[in-house]
Amino acid sequence: MRTPRLLVAAATVVALAACSGGGAVEGTPGGSGVRDPYFPKAGNGGYDIGHYDLRLDYAPEAGAGSGAGHLTGTATITARATRDLSAFDLDLKGLDVEEVTVEGRDARFNRAGQELTVRPAEELNDGETFRVTVRYSGEPETITDPDDSEEGWLPTADGAVGLGEPTGSMAWFPGSHHPSDKATYDLAMTVPEGLGVVSNGELRDERTRDGRTTFTWHTAEPMASHVVTVAVGEWETARSTTDDGLPVYTAVDPTQADAGRKVLKRIPEIMDWARENFGPYPFSSTGAIVDRDEDAGYALETQNRPYFPGAPDTVLLVHELAHQWYGNSVSPKTWRDMWLNEGFATYAEWLWEEDHGGDTAQETFEALYDGTYYDDEDANDSIWAFPPADPPDAAHISDSPVYQRGAMVLHKIRETVGDDAFRKLLHGWAAAHRHGNADTEDFTAYVERSAPDEDFSEIWADWLRGDGRPDAP
């Protein structure tokens, strides 16, 4: 079923490029994807986005939780052309597009699948900075991933939440939805008075008029769209700071307030521990969003403040906060590099347990290797289903080998270089690609440069890229 859609999209781009209004077309259409190995249509070629300004108005369905409600949006995107462009694409799934302008002038546009193809009135030159504004509305979609989990726009008991990993953000705003294209954000959302809106970054303004309240959030550091969130509902919010002044902002559904209070108070302690292990915190605030148990099927490392369905335990909170270094600041170049997110965050769990009276990382490693870590035999066997650096397809990028075997790779590196050098490596890797992107090859090269006298070839061949369980260490 995918082939006809691709053919339609390609034909649309060719047709738009041919309609030059007289004269030869010097530019070419931007790519309708960055050819990610698992999500080839995600992201777009020919330009780089620097900033999103999202102005949203949301009306939940009567009897919240019964439907997606209605979303009206204006997205103003500032981008730089990376080649001469006669047309370019944005990712947007569902919703109705009413108007598109480029540099204030009406632009022609067409929809095909998740592609919104835009042809500006005048071609864009390589290196030119431009603004595209998209006005749209409709009922945002919940997207089912290849692994059958849900993302995009999720109705909740008292509102909705936008969750984006890996491609769900295209359900509620247009953009280049691939982790390789990071940007800063301003987000203002208007909702019925009595509801709250929580997003990434810092809350800049909150004002009510005529029974509706607008919340304005600003994210100053680059952010991949899959860790953008907006959560609408009834919240108990709390503001505090860590000992060194880092703002902490938490938003908790009232039904989870008692269960979440004790663990959320540990955020400053966890942040101090994480900075000691991973280096300077890469963002301007921290915190958490805690929704009801039934509102989503998973926690997510949304930037600045991770999202949790129900109050997390301490280890899960450690995992998602560790992602702020590994996954959010250092983001994957492609979704094949998911283990660089999850292997590091999982190993952070091991380190936390080791430092707080639990099993040592070595004991955890041995239990996983011996098949005694889980009570279920199939769960123990699943660790060896495929190499962490090469999931077989999009449905498996969040499977156990990416998490647990990815963490085992890091433990083998630690065994090789020693604790002090490993700590320096954790700091250095986060610093080397701060607010950027990296892939597996970048990581293996970095490790080899950091310890030039060590031989890592067996780790790469057997633990990172090899099939099955390696021989006993």
Short mmCIF file of C-alpha atoms in Angstrom, two decimals:
data_model
loop_
_atom_site.label_atom_id
_atom_site.label_comp_id
_atom_site.label_asym_id
_atom_site.label_seq_id
_atom_site.Cartn_x
_atom_site.Cartn_y
_atom_site.Cartn_z
CA MET A 1 0.00 0.00 0.00
CA ARG A 2 2.95 2.34 0.53
CA THR A 3 4.16 2.30 -3.10
CA PRO A 4 1.16 4.12 -4.62
CA ARG A 5 1.44 6.88 -2.00
CA LEU A 6 5.12 7.36 -2.81
CA LEU A 7 4.30 7.56 -6.51
CA VAL A 8 1.60 10.13 -5.87
CA ALA A 9 3.92 12.22 -3.70
CA ALA A 10 6.68 12.09 -6.31
CA ALA A 11 4.28 13.07 -9.08
CA THR A 12 3.03 15.99 -7.00
CA VAL A 13 6.53 17.34 -6.43
CA VAL A 14 7.39 17.04 -10.12
CA ALA A 15 4.20 18.83 -11.10
CA LEU A 16 4.78 21.67 -8.67
CA ALA A 17 8.37 22.07 -9.80
CA ALA A 18 7.25 22.26 -13.43
CA CYS A 19 4.78 25.10 -12.72
CA SER A 20 7.34 27.88 -12.55
CA GLY A 21 5.12 30.63 -13.88
CA GLY A 22 7.27 30.94 -16.98
CA GLY A 23 11.01 30.51 -17.31
CA ALA A 24 13.33 27.75 -16.29
CA VAL A 25 13.35 26.39 -12.78
CA GLU A 26 16.85 26.59 -11.31
CA GLY A 27 16.04 25.08 -7.94
CA THR A 28 14.91 21.54 -7.23
CA PRO A 29 12.32 20.17 -4.79
CA GLY A 30 13.59 19.28 -1.33
CA GLY A 31 13.53 15.62 -0.36
CA SER A 32 10.36 14.17 1.16
CA GLY A 33 12.34 12.34 3.83
CA VAL A 34 15.91 11.89 5.04
CA ARG A 35 15.93 8.17 4.22
CA ASP A 36 16.13 6.97 7.79
CA PRO A 37 16.68 3.18 7.67
CA TYR A 38 13.45 2.55 9.59
CA PHE A 39 11.34 5.64 8.87
CA PRO A 40 12.42 6.75 5.38
CA LYS A 41 9.70 9.41 5.05
CA ALA A 42 10.49 11.07 8.37
CA GLY A 43 12.16 14.47 8.19
CA ASN A 44 12.74 16.39 4.98
CA GLY A 45 15.65 17.37 2.76
CA GLY A 46 16.77 20.71 1.35
CA TYR A 47 16.54 22.84 4.48
CA ASP A 48 17.33 22.97 8.19
CA ILE A 49 14.82 24.24 10.75
CA GLY A 50 16.09 26.63 13.42
CA HIS A 51 12.92 27.60 15.28
CA TYR A 52 9.24 26.69 15.67
CA ASP A 53 6.63 29.18 16.86
CA LEU A 54 3.44 27.22 17.58
CA ARG A 55 0.17 29.01 18.40
CA LEU A 56 -2.44 26.41 19.31
CA ASP A 57 -6.04 26.45 20.49
CA TYR A 58 -7.45 23.23 21.88
CA ALA A 59 -11.04 22.32 22.74
CA PRO A 60 -11.30 18.89 24.38
CA GLU A 61 -14.16 16.63 23.37
CA ALA A 62 -17.21 16.95 25.60
CA GLY A 63 -16.67 14.39 28.32
CA ALA A 64 -12.87 14.51 28.26
CA GLY A 65 -11.15 11.30 27.31
CA SER A 66 -13.89 10.31 24.87
CA GLY A 67 -12.23 11.80 21.77
CA ALA A 68 -9.33 13.80 20.44
CA GLY A 69 -11.16 17.12 20.53
CA HIS A 70 -10.50 19.98 18.11
CA LEU A 71 -7.12 21.62 17.53
CA THR A 72 -6.56 24.89 15.68
CA GLY A 73 -2.95 25.80 14.98
CA THR A 74 -0.66 28.35 13.38
CA ALA A 75 2.91 27.11 12.98
CA THR A 76 5.56 29.64 11.95
CA ILE A 77 8.79 27.86 11.09
CA THR A 78 12.12 29.59 10.56
CA ALA A 79 14.48 27.56 8.39
CA ARG A 80 17.57 27.86 6.22
CA ALA A 81 17.70 26.41 2.71
CA THR A 82 20.62 24.04 2.19
CA ARG A 83 20.24 24.14 -1.59
CA ASP A 84 18.28 26.06 -4.20
CA LEU A 85 14.66 25.06 -3.62
CA SER A 86 11.68 25.20 -5.95
CA ALA A 87 9.56 23.30 -3.39
CA PHE A 88 9.95 21.66 0.00
CA ASP A 89 8.06 19.24 2.23
CA LEU A 90 6.81 19.31 5.81
CA ASP A 91 5.64 16.28 7.79
CA LEU A 92 1.98 16.55 8.86
CA LYS A 93 -0.38 13.63 9.35
CA GLY A 94 -4.10 14.31 9.27
CA LEU A 95 -5.55 17.76 10.08
CA ASP A 96 -6.79 20.21 7.46
CA VAL A 97 -4.42 22.82 6.05
CA GLU A 98 -6.16 26.09 5.29
CA GLU A 99 -3.29 28.36 4.27
CA VAL A 100 0.47 28.31 3.73
CA THR A 101 2.64 31.38 3.28
CA VAL A 102 6.38 31.69 2.70
CA GLU A 103 7.92 35.03 3.65
CA GLY A 104 4.42 36.43 3.97
CA ARG A 105 3.33 35.50 0.45
CA ASP A 106 0.75 32.86 -0.39
CA ALA A 107 2.32 29.56 -1.39
CA ARG A 108 0.82 26.66 -3.28
CA PHE A 109 0.63 23.40 -1.35
CA ASN A 110 -0.45 19.81 -1.75
CA ARG A 111 -1.07 16.87 0.59
CA ALA A 112 -0.02 13.26 0.00
CA GLY A 113 0.08 10.92 2.97
CA GLN A 114 2.15 12.54 5.71
CA GLU A 115 3.76 14.98 3.26
CA LEU A 116 2.72 18.61 2.99
CA THR A 117 4.48 19.84 -0.16
CA VAL A 118 4.94 23.61 -0.38
CA ARG A 119 5.91 25.66 -3.44
CA PRO A 120 6.80 29.25 -2.55
CA ALA A 121 5.94 32.14 -4.87
CA GLU A 122 9.67 32.65 -5.41
CA GLU A 123 12.32 30.00 -5.30
CA LEU A 124 14.59 29.87 -2.27
CA ASN A 125 18.34 30.22 -2.66
CA ASP A 126 20.92 28.00 -1.02
CA GLY A 127 21.75 29.53 2.36
CA GLU A 128 18.64 31.72 2.47
CA THR A 129 16.76 31.97 5.76
CA PHE A 130 13.00 31.89 5.28
CA ARG A 131 9.77 31.68 7.27
CA VAL A 132 6.88 29.40 6.39
CA THR A 133 3.55 29.77 8.17
CA VAL A 134 0.97 26.98 8.13
CA ARG A 135 -2.59 27.47 9.38
CA TYR A 136 -4.40 24.23 10.10
CA SER A 137 -7.16 22.66 12.19
CA GLY A 138 -9.03 19.45 12.85
CA GLU A 139 -9.09 16.43 15.10
CA PRO A 140 -5.49 15.31 15.73
CA GLU A 141 -4.73 11.63 15.28
CA THR A 142 -3.44 8.94 17.56
CA ILE A 143 -0.76 7.08 15.59
CA THR A 144 -0.05 3.38 16.06
CA ASP A 145 3.66 2.55 15.86
CA PRO A 146 5.09 -0.50 14.10
CA ASP A 147 5.41 -2.08 17.57
CA ASP A 148 1.67 -1.40 18.21
CA SER A 149 2.27 1.30 20.83
CA GLU A 150 0.41 4.60 20.48
CA GLU A 151 1.84 8.09 20.02
CA GLY A 152 0.84 11.36 18.44
CA TRP A 153 -2.20 12.93 20.11
CA LEU A 154 -3.53 10.84 22.99
CA PRO A 155 -6.84 11.80 24.65
CA THR A 156 -6.60 11.52 28.44
CA ALA A 157 -9.12 11.43 31.26
CA ASP A 158 -9.13 15.23 31.56
CA GLY A 159 -7.54 16.50 28.34
CA ALA A 160 -4.83 15.19 26.02
CA VAL A 161 -1.09 14.70 25.68
CA GLY A 162 1.17 14.92 22.63
CA LEU A 163 3.91 12.25 22.61
CA GLY A 164 6.27 12.05 19.67
CA GLU A 165 8.67 9.10 19.70
CA PRO A 166 9.48 8.25 16.99
CA THR A 167 7.28 10.25 14.58
CA GLY A 168 4.15 11.20 16.51
CA SER A 169 4.66 14.97 16.65
CA MET A 170 3.51 15.22 13.03
CA ALA A 171 0.00 14.47 14.36
CA TRP A 172 -0.26 17.95 15.91
CA PHE A 173 2.19 20.30 14.19
CA PRO A 174 3.94 20.45 10.79
CA GLY A 175 7.70 20.21 10.67
CA SER A 176 10.75 18.14 9.87
CA HIS A 177 10.10 15.27 12.22
CA HIS A 178 13.40 13.43 12.44
CA PRO A 179 15.92 13.67 15.31
CA SER A 180 18.62 14.96 12.94
CA ASP A 181 16.77 18.31 12.58
CA LYS A 182 16.70 19.96 16.01
CA ALA A 183 15.34 23.43 16.74
CA THR A 184 14.30 25.85 19.47
CA TYR A 185 10.61 26.31 20.28
CA ASP A 186 8.01 28.79 21.41
CA LEU A 187 4.63 27.20 22.15
CA ALA A 188 1.45 28.98 23.21
CA MET A 189 -1.70 26.94 23.75
CA THR A 190 -5.16 28.23 24.68
CA VAL A 191 -7.54 25.91 26.55
CA PRO A 192 -10.78 26.24 28.53
CA GLU A 193 -10.29 27.99 31.86
CA GLY A 194 -9.62 25.46 34.61
CA LEU A 195 -7.32 23.29 32.51
CA GLY A 196 -3.55 23.64 32.51
CA VAL A 197 -0.96 23.23 29.75
CA VAL A 198 2.51 21.85 30.43
CA SER A 199 5.24 21.76 27.80
CA ASN A 200 9.02 21.84 27.46
CA GLY A 201 11.34 24.60 28.61
CA GLU A 202 10.12 27.44 30.79
CA LEU A 203 6.64 28.84 31.38
CA ARG A 204 6.83 32.45 30.21
CA ASP A 205 3.22 33.57 30.58
CA GLU A 206 -0.22 32.50 31.75
CA ARG A 207 -3.26 34.68 31.18
CA THR A 208 -7.03 34.18 31.15
CA ARG A 209 -9.58 36.04 29.06
CA ASP A 210 -13.21 35.29 28.26
CA GLY A 211 -13.15 31.89 29.89
CA ARG A 212 -10.01 30.61 28.16
CA THR A 213 -6.42 30.51 29.39
CA THR A 214 -3.27 30.78 27.28
CA PHE A 215 -0.03 29.20 28.49
CA THR A 216 3.21 30.26 26.77
CA TRP A 217 6.31 28.06 26.96
CA HIS A 218 9.82 28.72 25.61
CA THR A 219 12.59 26.20 24.91
CA ALA A 220 15.94 27.89 24.29
CA GLU A 221 18.06 24.80 23.67
CA PRO A 222 17.84 22.70 20.48
CA MET A 223 15.22 19.97 20.72
CA ALA A 224 14.32 17.05 18.47
CA SER A 225 10.61 16.96 17.68
CA HIS A 226 10.12 13.46 19.11
CA VAL A 227 10.78 14.79 22.63
CA VAL A 228 8.45 17.78 22.28
CA THR A 229 5.33 17.48 24.41
CA VAL A 230 2.22 19.38 25.35
CA ALA A 231 0.04 17.99 28.12
CA VAL A 232 -3.46 19.37 28.76
CA GLY A 233 -5.36 18.56 31.92
CA GLU A 234 -5.88 19.37 35.56
CA TRP A 235 -2.51 19.67 37.29
CA GLU A 236 -1.01 20.23 40.70
CA THR A 237 2.13 22.18 39.83
CA ALA A 238 5.16 22.87 41.97
CA ARG A 239 8.21 25.07 41.40
CA SER A 240 11.50 24.78 43.26
CA THR A 241 15.23 24.86 42.55
CA THR A 242 18.18 22.58 43.14
CA ASP A 243 20.90 23.71 45.52
CA ASP A 244 22.75 25.40 42.66
CA GLY A 245 19.67 27.20 41.34
CA LEU A 246 18.42 24.94 38.53
CA PRO A 247 14.63 25.42 38.20
CA VAL A 248 12.51 22.32 38.89
CA TYR A 249 8.93 22.34 37.58
CA THR A 250 6.59 19.41 38.18
CA ALA A 251 2.99 18.92 37.05
CA VAL A 252 1.04 16.05 38.58
CA ASP A 253 -2.50 14.86 37.98
CA PRO A 254 -4.34 15.26 41.30
CA THR A 255 -5.08 11.52 41.41
CA GLN A 256 -1.31 10.86 41.44
CA ALA A 257 -0.26 13.58 43.87
CA ASP A 258 0.05 11.39 46.96
CA ALA A 259 1.78 8.54 45.13
CA GLY A 260 4.21 10.86 43.33
CA ARG A 261 5.12 13.30 46.08
CA LYS A 262 7.92 11.30 47.70
CA VAL A 263 9.72 10.26 44.52
CA LEU A 264 9.46 13.68 42.86
CA LYS A 265 11.11 15.26 45.89
CA ARG A 266 14.20 13.26 44.92
CA ILE A 267 14.66 15.10 41.61
CA PRO A 268 17.30 17.52 43.04
CA GLU A 269 19.19 14.57 44.56
CA ILE A 270 19.04 12.63 41.29
CA MET A 271 20.18 15.67 39.32
CA ASP A 272 23.20 16.15 41.62
CA TRP A 273 24.10 12.48 41.20
CA ALA A 274 23.61 12.61 37.43
CA ARG A 275 25.79 15.69 36.99
CA GLU A 276 28.55 13.97 38.96
CA ASN A 277 28.35 10.96 36.63
CA PHE A 278 27.47 12.53 33.28
CA GLY A 279 28.77 16.10 33.44
CA PRO A 280 27.04 19.50 33.30
CA TYR A 281 23.29 19.41 32.77
CA PRO A 282 22.58 20.49 29.18
CA PHE A 283 19.26 22.31 29.72
CA SER A 284 17.87 25.30 31.60
CA SER A 285 15.30 23.50 33.78
CA THR A 286 14.20 20.06 34.88
CA GLY A 287 11.14 18.38 36.35
CA ALA A 288 8.44 15.85 35.46
CA ILE A 289 4.88 15.44 34.18
CA VAL A 290 2.84 12.74 35.92
CA ASP A 291 -0.49 11.80 34.34
CA ARG A 292 -2.92 9.04 35.27
CA ASP A 293 -1.97 5.37 34.92
CA GLU A 294 -4.34 4.77 32.04
CA ASP A 295 -3.42 7.85 29.99
CA ALA A 296 -0.47 6.35 28.07
CA GLY A 297 1.27 3.01 27.86
CA TYR A 298 4.82 4.19 28.56
CA ALA A 299 7.03 6.87 30.06
CA LEU A 300 8.93 9.16 27.69
CA GLU A 301 12.01 11.34 28.06
CA THR A 302 10.33 14.54 26.88
CA GLN A 303 12.91 17.32 27.08
CA ASN A 304 13.32 19.18 30.40
CA ARG A 305 10.53 17.23 32.10
CA PRO A 306 9.87 13.55 31.31
CA TYR A 307 6.32 12.28 30.99
CA PHE A 308 5.02 9.43 33.19
CA PRO A 309 1.67 7.59 33.14
CA GLY A 310 1.29 7.22 36.88
CA ALA A 311 3.81 8.02 39.58
CA PRO A 312 7.22 6.52 38.68
CA ASP A 313 9.53 4.65 40.97
CA THR A 314 12.98 6.11 41.58
CA VAL A 315 14.78 3.91 39.04
CA LEU A 316 12.41 4.88 36.22
CA LEU A 317 12.83 8.55 37.13
CA VAL A 318 16.62 8.10 36.98
CA HIS A 319 16.29 6.45 33.55
CA GLU A 320 14.25 9.28 32.02
CA LEU A 321 16.35 12.04 33.57
CA ALA A 322 19.54 10.37 32.29
CA HIS A 323 18.04 10.66 28.80
CA GLN A 324 18.36 14.42 29.07
CA TRP A 325 22.09 13.87 28.48
CA TYR A 326 21.87 10.74 26.33
CA GLY A 327 19.07 10.94 23.80
CA ASN A 328 17.93 14.55 24.16
CA SER A 329 21.18 16.55 24.17
CA VAL A 330 23.14 13.87 22.31
CA SER A 331 20.44 12.73 19.89
CA PRO A 332 20.65 9.85 17.43
CA LYS A 333 21.48 10.56 13.79
CA THR A 334 19.03 7.84 12.75
CA TRP A 335 16.66 5.51 14.54
CA ARG A 336 19.17 2.69 14.06
CA ASP A 337 21.20 4.46 16.77
CA MET A 338 18.46 4.06 19.39
CA TRP A 339 20.78 2.02 21.61
CA LEU A 340 22.82 5.18 22.24
CA ASN A 341 19.70 6.52 23.95
CA GLU A 342 18.45 3.45 25.75
CA GLY A 343 21.70 1.65 26.49
CA PHE A 344 23.04 4.72 28.29
CA ALA A 345 19.81 5.39 30.22
CA THR A 346 19.62 1.72 31.23
CA TYR A 347 23.22 1.77 32.40
CA ALA A 348 22.36 4.88 34.44
CA GLU A 349 19.88 2.66 36.31
CA TRP A 350 22.66 0.17 37.03
CA LEU A 351 24.97 2.91 38.29
CA TRP A 352 22.25 4.36 40.53
CA GLU A 353 21.52 0.96 42.06
CA GLU A 354 25.24 0.36 42.55
CA ASP A 355 25.64 3.69 44.35
CA HIS A 356 22.51 3.30 46.50
CA GLY A 357 22.80 -0.13 48.07
CA GLY A 358 21.43 -2.27 45.24
CA ASP A 359 23.13 -4.75 42.96
CA THR A 360 26.42 -3.71 41.45
CA ALA A 361 26.58 -3.19 37.70
CA GLN A 362 28.70 -6.34 37.51
CA GLU A 363 26.01 -8.36 39.30
CA THR A 364 23.34 -7.01 36.96
CA PHE A 365 25.49 -7.82 33.94
CA GLU A 366 26.07 -11.38 35.14
CA ALA A 367 22.37 -11.97 35.87
CA LEU A 368 21.48 -10.84 32.36
CA TYR A 369 24.18 -13.00 30.83
CA ASP A 370 23.27 -16.07 32.88
CA GLY A 371 19.55 -15.72 32.13
CA THR A 372 18.50 -15.18 35.75
CA TYR A 373 17.65 -11.46 35.61
CA TYR A 374 13.97 -11.91 34.71
CA ASP A 375 11.57 -14.49 36.15
CA ASP A 376 10.36 -15.26 32.64
CA GLU A 377 12.62 -17.42 30.48
CA ASP A 378 11.46 -15.81 27.23
CA ALA A 379 12.32 -12.38 28.60
CA ASN A 380 15.84 -13.56 29.43
CA ASP A 381 16.25 -15.08 25.96
CA SER A 382 14.96 -11.93 24.23
CA ILE A 383 18.11 -10.02 25.16
CA TRP A 384 20.00 -11.96 22.48
CA ALA A 385 17.41 -11.61 19.71
CA PHE A 386 19.55 -9.19 17.66
CA PRO A 387 22.56 -6.89 18.04
CA PRO A 388 21.77 -3.61 19.83
CA ALA A 389 23.29 -1.58 16.98
CA ASP A 390 21.15 -3.25 14.30
CA PRO A 391 17.46 -3.81 15.11
CA PRO A 392 15.86 -5.82 12.30
CA ASP A 393 13.11 -3.29 11.57
CA ALA A 394 11.10 -0.36 12.96
CA ALA A 395 8.98 -2.62 15.16
CA HIS A 396 12.03 -3.61 17.23
CA ILE A 397 13.88 -0.34 17.93
CA SER A 398 12.55 -0.36 21.51
CA ASP A 399 13.09 -4.05 22.27
CA SER A 400 15.18 -5.53 25.06
CA PRO A 401 18.50 -5.86 23.13
CA VAL A 402 18.52 -2.09 22.56
CA TYR A 403 18.14 -1.45 26.29
CA GLN A 404 19.77 -4.28 28.19
CA ARG A 405 22.35 -5.50 25.71
CA GLY A 406 23.13 -1.87 24.91
CA ALA A 407 23.93 -1.37 28.60
CA MET A 408 26.04 -4.54 28.55
CA VAL A 409 28.18 -3.01 25.79
CA LEU A 410 28.87 -0.05 28.08
CA HIS A 411 29.75 -2.37 30.94
CA LYS A 412 32.26 -4.22 28.76
CA ILE A 413 33.87 -0.86 27.94
CA ARG A 414 33.99 -0.05 31.65
CA GLU A 415 35.68 -3.39 32.38
CA THR A 416 38.26 -2.62 29.69
CA VAL A 417 39.18 0.95 30.65
CA GLY A 418 38.53 0.98 34.40
CA ASP A 419 36.14 3.05 36.51
CA ASP A 420 37.95 6.39 36.41
CA ALA A 421 38.46 6.35 32.65
CA PHE A 422 34.88 5.20 32.14
CA ARG A 423 33.56 8.12 34.17
CA LYS A 424 35.62 10.48 32.03
CA LEU A 425 34.25 8.79 28.93
CA LEU A 426 30.65 9.34 30.06
CA HIS A 427 31.38 13.02 30.65
CA GLY A 428 33.34 13.43 27.45
CA TRP A 429 30.80 11.76 25.17
CA ALA A 430 28.00 13.98 26.48
CA ALA A 431 30.20 17.07 26.02
CA ALA A 432 31.52 16.16 22.58
CA HIS A 433 28.04 16.01 21.02
CA ARG A 434 26.16 18.41 23.32
CA HIS A 435 22.98 19.63 21.58
CA GLY A 436 23.97 17.62 18.50
CA ASN A 437 23.58 14.22 16.90
CA ALA A 438 25.73 11.12 16.84
CA ASP A 439 25.65 7.56 15.52
CA THR A 440 27.25 4.27 16.47
CA GLU A 441 30.34 4.93 14.37
CA ASP A 442 30.84 8.27 16.14
CA PHE A 443 30.66 6.48 19.47
CA THR A 444 33.07 3.63 18.69
CA ALA A 445 35.55 6.14 17.25
CA TYR A 446 35.24 8.30 20.36
CA VAL A 447 35.87 5.35 22.68
CA GLU A 448 38.94 4.29 20.70
CA ARG A 449 40.35 7.83 20.77
CA SER A 450 39.70 8.02 24.52
CA ALA A 451 41.64 4.82 25.23
CA PRO A 452 44.12 4.41 22.36
CA ASP A 453 46.08 1.66 24.13
CA GLU A 454 43.06 -0.64 24.49
CA ASP A 455 41.62 -3.09 21.99
CA PHE A 456 37.84 -2.85 21.62
CA SER A 457 37.49 -4.97 18.51
CA GLU A 458 36.01 -7.94 20.37
CA ILE A 459 33.43 -5.73 22.12
CA TRP A 460 32.32 -4.21 18.83
CA ALA A 461 32.24 -7.53 16.98
CA ASP A 462 30.63 -9.71 19.66
CA TRP A 463 28.62 -7.44 21.96
CA LEU A 464 27.63 -4.48 19.79
CA ARG A 465 27.18 -5.99 16.33
CA GLY A 466 27.29 -9.77 16.80
CA ASP A 467 24.37 -12.17 16.60
CA GLY A 468 23.37 -14.23 19.61
CA ARG A 469 24.94 -14.46 23.03
CA PRO A 470 28.73 -14.01 23.00
CA ASP A 471 30.97 -16.63 24.56
CA ALA A 472 31.22 -16.49 28.34
CA PRO A 473 33.21 -13.40 29.41
#
